[in-house]
Amino acid sequence: MEGCHCRGAGGRNSSSSILYNILKSDSLAATEGHQQQQTLHHLLHRTTSSSSSSSSSVSTPTSLLDIRQQACSCGSARRRGALRSPQVTCKAASAVLVKTLRFVKNVPCFRELPEDDQLMLVRSGWAPLLVLGLAQDRVDFDTTETAEPSMLQRILTGAPERQTEPPVEPSRCAAGVSLADIQAIKAFLKKCWTLDISTKEYAYLKGAVLFNPDLEGLRCLHYIQALRREAHQALNEHVKLIHREDTTRFAKLLIALSVLRAISPAVVAQLFFKPVIGTVNMEEVLLEMFYGK
């Protein structure tokens, strides 16, 4: 394969399949990660967490499209939320991030890829892999609403209208994350818990997320495409073997993956890490944890 220097890219066998590699990585994962834990703890203690505002409860729509339509139809696109207990939830999310990167590093066929391809896959996949890890570890979280004051509220309280400030992308606003984005994450977690996904199924799903052939500039594109297909095939075979009575389970898992891929990495960073790392670039954290750069 031209431009591809990874071993085993030209063929498939039982020892190099994603079925073998991902399951093997599960047994190796427990032996590494001390250095990543130290790096993350160092980064997380650079800043302190910020406080959150008043609470509100919202219903959980069934899909990402339903979530966004609901936000628009009721005029609540500007409604935002933040973690109710940021220190607790961010600590749990940080532990999941360490486990996630350790999992990725222990997949042999990932290590065989050129470093440029590895970096691209990590940058594109860390957020969905993290949310998948939150589902596997059953990390739940509560949020409080931090809606921006209306024009009338500003007039009555004497707050500035801030008309001179440049527009800020909603998912990156310091006031929090849009409630629609929060509910998208919570809906995905609920879906996974309802399906009662097993450890092996989570491993195959992680493989399907990690090996993303849709990125531009991949040197081993065809090999990565084959790895994703193999992840899907391994998942399908496992589901047919273990859940013979549920003929729709594989389709349900693929639908859950489509919802997962629609979750923005900026939202994940803003919600789960900004309260503790502040303005530190999430990509810098990933590179330092993954490669020590």
GROMACS .gro file of C-alpha atoms in nm:
model
  293
    1MET     CA    1   0.000   0.000   0.000
    2GLU     CA    2   0.166   0.320  -0.122
    3GLY     CA    3   0.254   0.559   0.157
    4CYS     CA    4   0.160   0.309   0.427
    5HIS     CA    5   0.441   0.176   0.643
    6CYS     CA    6   0.235  -0.010   0.903
    7ARG     CA    7   0.296  -0.380   0.945
    8GLY     CA    8   0.026  -0.617   0.840
    9ALA     CA    9  -0.153  -0.365   0.619
   10GLY     CA   10  -0.149  -0.595   0.324
   11GLY     CA   11  -0.343  -0.880   0.472
   12ARG     CA   12  -0.554  -1.011   0.757
   13ASN     CA   13  -0.501  -1.309   0.984
   14SER     CA   14  -0.622  -1.424   1.322
   15SER     CA   15  -0.326  -1.281   1.512
   16SER     CA   16  -0.356  -0.929   1.366
   17SER     CA   17  -0.735  -0.894   1.352
   18ILE     CA   18  -0.905  -0.624   1.553
   19LEU     CA   19  -1.099  -0.898   1.731
   20TYR     CA   20  -0.772  -1.036   1.865
   21ASN     CA   21  -0.600  -0.702   1.920
   22ILE     CA   22  -0.879  -0.523   2.105
   23LEU     CA   23  -0.945  -0.814   2.339
   24LYS     CA   24  -0.571  -0.847   2.400
   25SER     CA   25  -0.551  -0.476   2.476
   26ASP     CA   26  -0.807  -0.522   2.752
   27SER     CA   27  -0.573  -0.758   2.935
   28LEU     CA   28  -0.275  -0.524   2.886
   29ALA     CA   29  -0.458  -0.212   2.996
   30ALA     CA   30  -0.422  -0.285   3.365
   31THR     CA   31  -0.039  -0.286   3.345
   32GLU     CA   32   0.011   0.073   3.223
   33GLY     CA   33  -0.107   0.425   3.293
   34HIS     CA   34   0.083   0.545   3.602
   35GLN     CA   35   0.269   0.814   3.407
   36GLN     CA   36  -0.055   0.931   3.242
   37GLN     CA   37  -0.221   0.960   3.583
   38GLN     CA   38   0.066   1.179   3.709
   39THR     CA   39   0.052   1.400   3.399
   40LEU     CA   40  -0.323   1.446   3.423
   41HIS     CA   41  -0.314   1.523   3.796
   42HIS     CA   42  -0.047   1.787   3.728
   43LEU     CA   43  -0.260   1.950   3.459
   44LEU     CA   44  -0.582   1.932   3.656
   45HIS     CA   45  -0.432   2.117   3.953
   46ARG     CA   46  -0.333   2.423   3.751
   47THR     CA   47  -0.662   2.593   3.811
   48THR     CA   48  -0.961   2.561   4.043
   49SER     CA   49  -1.317   2.484   3.945
   50SER     CA   50  -1.576   2.753   3.885
   51SER     CA   51  -1.915   2.767   4.059
   52SER     CA   52  -2.248   2.684   3.889
   53SER     CA   53  -2.588   2.857   3.895
   54SER     CA   54  -2.950   2.757   3.972
   55SER     CA   55  -3.079   2.411   3.882
   56SER     CA   56  -3.344   2.290   3.641
   57SER     CA   57  -3.461   1.954   3.512
   58VAL     CA   58  -3.529   1.874   3.147
   59SER     CA   59  -3.670   1.570   2.974
   60THR     CA   60  -3.451   1.337   2.767
   61PRO     CA   61  -3.543   1.327   2.395
   62THR     CA   62  -3.480   1.008   2.201
   63SER     CA   63  -3.236   1.141   1.940
   64LEU     CA   64  -2.996   1.425   1.872
   65LEU     CA   65  -3.233   1.566   1.610
   66ASP     CA   66  -3.519   1.567   1.862
   67ILE     CA   67  -3.297   1.747   2.111
   68ARG     CA   68  -3.204   2.027   1.872
   69GLN     CA   69  -3.558   2.064   1.740
   70GLN     CA   70  -3.687   2.092   2.095
   71ALA     CA   71  -3.435   2.364   2.176
   72CYS     CA   72  -3.532   2.565   1.868
   73SER     CA   73  -3.908   2.520   1.893
   74CYS     CA   74  -3.931   2.650   2.249
   75GLY     CA   75  -3.687   2.935   2.191
   76SER     CA   76  -3.437   2.790   2.440
   77ALA     CA   77  -3.136   2.779   2.210
   78ARG     CA   78  -2.957   3.019   2.444
   79ARG     CA   79  -3.032   2.812   2.755
   80ARG     CA   80  -2.711   2.671   2.893
   81GLY     CA   81  -2.600   2.437   3.165
   82ALA     CA   82  -2.295   2.343   3.370
   83LEU     CA   83  -2.201   2.057   3.599
   84ARG     CA   84  -2.368   2.066   3.939
   85SER     CA   85  -2.064   1.902   4.104
   86PRO     CA   86  -1.772   1.982   3.871
   87GLN     CA   87  -1.496   1.854   4.097
   88VAL     CA   88  -1.658   1.511   4.134
   89THR     CA   89  -1.765   1.470   3.772
   90CYS     CA   90  -1.443   1.610   3.623
   91LYS     CA   91  -1.238   1.374   3.838
   92ALA     CA   92  -1.442   1.079   3.712
   93ALA     CA   93  -1.412   1.199   3.351
   94SER     CA   94  -1.036   1.244   3.392
   95ALA     CA   95  -1.000   0.886   3.515
   96VAL     CA   96  -1.199   0.765   3.215
   97LEU     CA   97  -0.975   0.969   2.982
   98VAL     CA   98  -0.664   0.802   3.125
   99LYS     CA   99  -0.820   0.458   3.078
  100THR     CA  100  -0.929   0.550   2.726
  101LEU     CA  101  -0.583   0.659   2.613
  102ARG     CA  102  -0.431   0.353   2.777
  103PHE     CA  103  -0.675   0.135   2.583
  104VAL     CA  104  -0.582   0.304   2.255
  105LYS     CA  105  -0.207   0.267   2.316
  106ASN     CA  106  -0.248  -0.104   2.388
  107VAL     CA  107  -0.415  -0.186   2.056
  108PRO     CA  108  -0.127  -0.340   1.854
  109CYS     CA  109  -0.265  -0.249   1.510
  110PHE     CA  110  -0.293   0.114   1.623
  111ARG     CA  111   0.072   0.119   1.733
  112GLU     CA  112   0.172  -0.012   1.389
  113LEU     CA  113   0.029   0.296   1.218
  114PRO     CA  114   0.252   0.593   1.126
  115GLU     CA  115   0.267   0.855   1.401
  116ASP     CA  116   0.087   1.111   1.184
  117ASP     CA  117  -0.209   0.875   1.145
  118GLN     CA  118  -0.205   0.799   1.517
  119LEU     CA  119  -0.224   1.168   1.602
  120MET     CA  120  -0.513   1.226   1.363
  121LEU     CA  121  -0.708   0.933   1.503
  122VAL     CA  122  -0.651   1.042   1.863
  123ARG     CA  123  -0.751   1.402   1.791
  124SER     CA  124  -1.070   1.298   1.616
  125GLY     CA  125  -1.163   1.011   1.843
  126TRP     CA  126  -1.079   1.110   2.201
  127ALA     CA  127  -1.415   1.278   2.271
  128PRO     CA  128  -1.649   1.001   2.145
  129LEU     CA  129  -1.422   0.741   2.305
  130LEU     CA  130  -1.443   0.932   2.633
  131VAL     CA  131  -1.824   0.946   2.624
  132LEU     CA  132  -1.827   0.575   2.540
  133GLY     CA  133  -1.602   0.520   2.843
  134LEU     CA  134  -1.838   0.723   3.061
  135ALA     CA  135  -2.118   0.491   2.952
  136GLN     CA  136  -1.912   0.180   3.023
  137ASP     CA  137  -1.816   0.302   3.371
  138ARG     CA  138  -2.172   0.426   3.430
  139VAL     CA  139  -2.060   0.778   3.511
  140ASP     CA  140  -2.375   0.987   3.549
  141PHE     CA  141  -2.384   1.361   3.615
  142ASP     CA  142  -2.626   1.639   3.706
  143THR     CA  143  -2.624   1.990   3.566
  144THR     CA  144  -2.757   2.330   3.665
  145GLU     CA  145  -2.894   2.585   3.423
  146THR     CA  146  -2.684   2.895   3.361
  147ALA     CA  147  -2.907   3.090   3.124
  148GLU     CA  148  -2.777   3.426   3.006
  149PRO     CA  149  -2.983   3.718   3.147
  150SER     CA  150  -3.253   3.852   2.916
  151MET     CA  151  -3.263   4.214   2.800
  152LEU     CA  152  -3.533   4.294   3.059
  153GLN     CA  153  -3.329   4.136   3.338
  154ARG     CA  154  -3.028   4.344   3.241
  155ILE     CA  155  -3.233   4.664   3.244
  156LEU     CA  156  -3.391   4.588   3.584
  157THR     CA  157  -3.067   4.480   3.747
  158GLY     CA  158  -2.847   4.737   3.575
  159ALA     CA  159  -2.634   4.470   3.408
  160PRO     CA  160  -2.450   4.580   3.091
  161GLU     CA  161  -2.598   4.477   2.759
  162ARG     CA  162  -2.256   4.375   2.629
  163GLN     CA  163  -2.347   4.479   2.278
  164THR     CA  164  -1.986   4.550   2.194
  165GLU     CA  165  -1.868   4.196   2.266
  166PRO     CA  166  -1.797   3.974   1.965
  167PRO     CA  167  -2.029   3.674   1.913
  168VAL     CA  168  -1.920   3.357   2.089
  169GLU     CA  169  -1.983   3.007   1.965
  170PRO     CA  170  -2.253   2.863   2.198
  171SER     CA  171  -2.067   2.544   2.283
  172ARG     CA  172  -1.761   2.745   2.389
  173CYS     CA  173  -1.943   3.011   2.589
  174ALA     CA  174  -1.807   3.065   2.938
  175ALA     CA  175  -2.163   3.054   3.073
  176GLY     CA  176  -2.175   2.682   3.009
  177VAL     CA  177  -2.281   2.431   2.745
  178SER     CA  178  -2.611   2.440   2.559
  179LEU     CA  179  -2.878   2.223   2.719
  180ALA     CA  180  -2.935   2.054   2.383
  181ASP     CA  181  -2.572   1.934   2.377
  182ILE     CA  182  -2.592   1.818   2.738
  183GLN     CA  183  -2.908   1.623   2.668
  184ALA     CA  184  -2.743   1.464   2.362
  185ILE     CA  185  -2.472   1.320   2.586
  186LYS     CA  186  -2.719   1.211   2.853
  187ALA     CA  187  -2.944   1.052   2.590
  188PHE     CA  188  -2.650   0.849   2.458
  189LEU     CA  189  -2.556   0.732   2.808
  190LYS     CA  190  -2.914   0.631   2.879
  191LYS     CA  191  -2.929   0.441   2.549
  192CYS     CA  192  -2.615   0.244   2.636
  193TRP     CA  193  -2.741   0.162   2.983
  194THR     CA  194  -3.079   0.055   2.847
  195LEU     CA  195  -2.907  -0.182   2.603
  196ASP     CA  196  -2.688  -0.315   2.887
  197ILE     CA  197  -2.383  -0.325   2.661
  198SER     CA  198  -2.123  -0.586   2.757
  199THR     CA  199  -1.747  -0.536   2.798
  200LYS     CA  200  -1.671  -0.704   2.465
  201GLU     CA  201  -1.934  -0.497   2.286
  202TYR     CA  202  -1.782  -0.179   2.429
  203ALA     CA  203  -1.440  -0.294   2.303
  204TYR     CA  204  -1.569  -0.346   1.950
  205LEU     CA  205  -1.753  -0.014   1.957
  206LYS     CA  206  -1.433   0.159   2.064
  207GLY     CA  207  -1.254   0.000   1.771
  208ALA     CA  208  -1.521   0.125   1.531
  209VAL     CA  209  -1.486   0.477   1.674
  210LEU     CA  210  -1.106   0.482   1.689
  211PHE     CA  211  -1.040   0.367   1.333
  212ASN     CA  212  -1.204   0.654   1.148
  213PRO     CA  213  -1.132   0.643   0.772
  214ASP     CA  214  -1.324   0.967   0.707
  215LEU     CA  215  -1.028   1.189   0.804
  216GLU     CA  216  -0.839   1.370   0.531
  217GLY     CA  217  -0.469   1.304   0.494
  218LEU     CA  218  -0.448   0.951   0.637
  219ARG     CA  219  -0.149   0.762   0.500
  220CYS     CA  220  -0.292   0.419   0.577
  221LEU     CA  221  -0.647   0.496   0.470
  222HIS     CA  222  -0.730   0.154   0.324
  223TYR     CA  223  -0.588  -0.028   0.623
  224ILE     CA  224  -0.791   0.189   0.862
  225GLN     CA  225  -1.102   0.127   0.651
  226ALA     CA  226  -1.041  -0.246   0.682
  227LEU     CA  227  -0.998  -0.217   1.059
  228ARG     CA  228  -1.332  -0.038   1.097
  229ARG     CA  229  -1.506  -0.300   0.882
  230GLU     CA  230  -1.349  -0.571   1.093
  231ALA     CA  231  -1.467  -0.401   1.412
  232HIS     CA  232  -1.823  -0.394   1.278
  233GLN     CA  233  -1.798  -0.755   1.166
  234ALA     CA  234  -1.661  -0.871   1.502
  235LEU     CA  235  -1.938  -0.684   1.683
  236ASN     CA  236  -2.205  -0.833   1.457
  237GLU     CA  237  -2.072  -1.186   1.506
  238HIS     CA  238  -2.059  -1.142   1.882
  239VAL     CA  239  -2.415  -1.006   1.895
  240LYS     CA  240  -2.546  -1.294   1.685
  241LEU     CA  241  -2.375  -1.542   1.914
  242ILE     CA  242  -2.474  -1.395   2.251
  243HIS     CA  243  -2.807  -1.226   2.167
  244ARG     CA  244  -2.964  -1.467   1.919
  245GLU     CA  245  -3.314  -1.374   2.030
  246ASP     CA  246  -3.260  -1.002   1.963
  247THR     CA  247  -3.229  -0.964   1.586
  248THR     CA  248  -3.223  -0.583   1.603
  249ARG     CA  249  -2.947  -0.540   1.862
  250PHE     CA  250  -2.667  -0.483   1.609
  251ALA     CA  251  -2.872  -0.212   1.436
  252LYS     CA  252  -2.945  -0.049   1.772
  253LEU     CA  253  -2.573  -0.037   1.851
  254LEU     CA  254  -2.494   0.123   1.514
  255ILE     CA  255  -2.764   0.385   1.573
  256ALA     CA  256  -2.609   0.462   1.911
  257LEU     CA  257  -2.273   0.507   1.735
  258SER     CA  258  -2.425   0.757   1.492
  259VAL     CA  259  -2.553   0.965   1.785
  260LEU     CA  260  -2.211   0.941   1.952
  261ARG     CA  261  -2.028   1.072   1.645
  262ALA     CA  262  -2.254   1.379   1.639
  263ILE     CA  263  -2.135   1.492   1.984
  264SER     CA  264  -1.889   1.781   1.953
  265PRO     CA  265  -1.540   1.743   2.106
  266ALA     CA  266  -1.557   2.114   2.200
  267VAL     CA  267  -1.868   2.042   2.405
  268VAL     CA  268  -1.705   1.747   2.581
  269ALA     CA  269  -1.396   1.955   2.666
  270GLN     CA  270  -1.608   2.249   2.783
  271LEU     CA  271  -1.836   2.038   3.002
  272PHE     CA  272  -1.599   1.786   3.159
  273PHE     CA  273  -1.255   1.950   3.160
  274LYS     CA  274  -1.277   2.330   3.141
  275PRO     CA  275  -1.389   2.357   3.509
  276VAL     CA  276  -1.053   2.209   3.617
  277ILE     CA  277  -0.804   2.294   3.341
  278GLY     CA  278  -0.946   2.636   3.256
  279THR     CA  279  -0.811   2.775   2.930
  280VAL     CA  280  -0.555   2.498   2.877
  281ASN     CA  281  -0.586   2.358   2.523
  282MET     CA  282  -0.733   2.008   2.537
  283GLU     CA  283  -0.518   1.896   2.247
  284GLU     CA  284  -0.205   1.988   2.444
  285VAL     CA  285  -0.330   1.777   2.734
  286LEU     CA  286  -0.386   1.481   2.502
  287LEU     CA  287  -0.042   1.509   2.343
  288GLU     CA  288   0.128   1.536   2.679
  289MET     CA  289  -0.060   1.236   2.815
  290PHE     CA  290  -0.026   1.025   2.502
  291TYR     CA  291   0.322   1.104   2.380
  292GLY     CA  292   0.479   1.304   2.661
  293LYS     CA  293   0.513   1.608   2.430
   0.00000   0.00000   0.00000
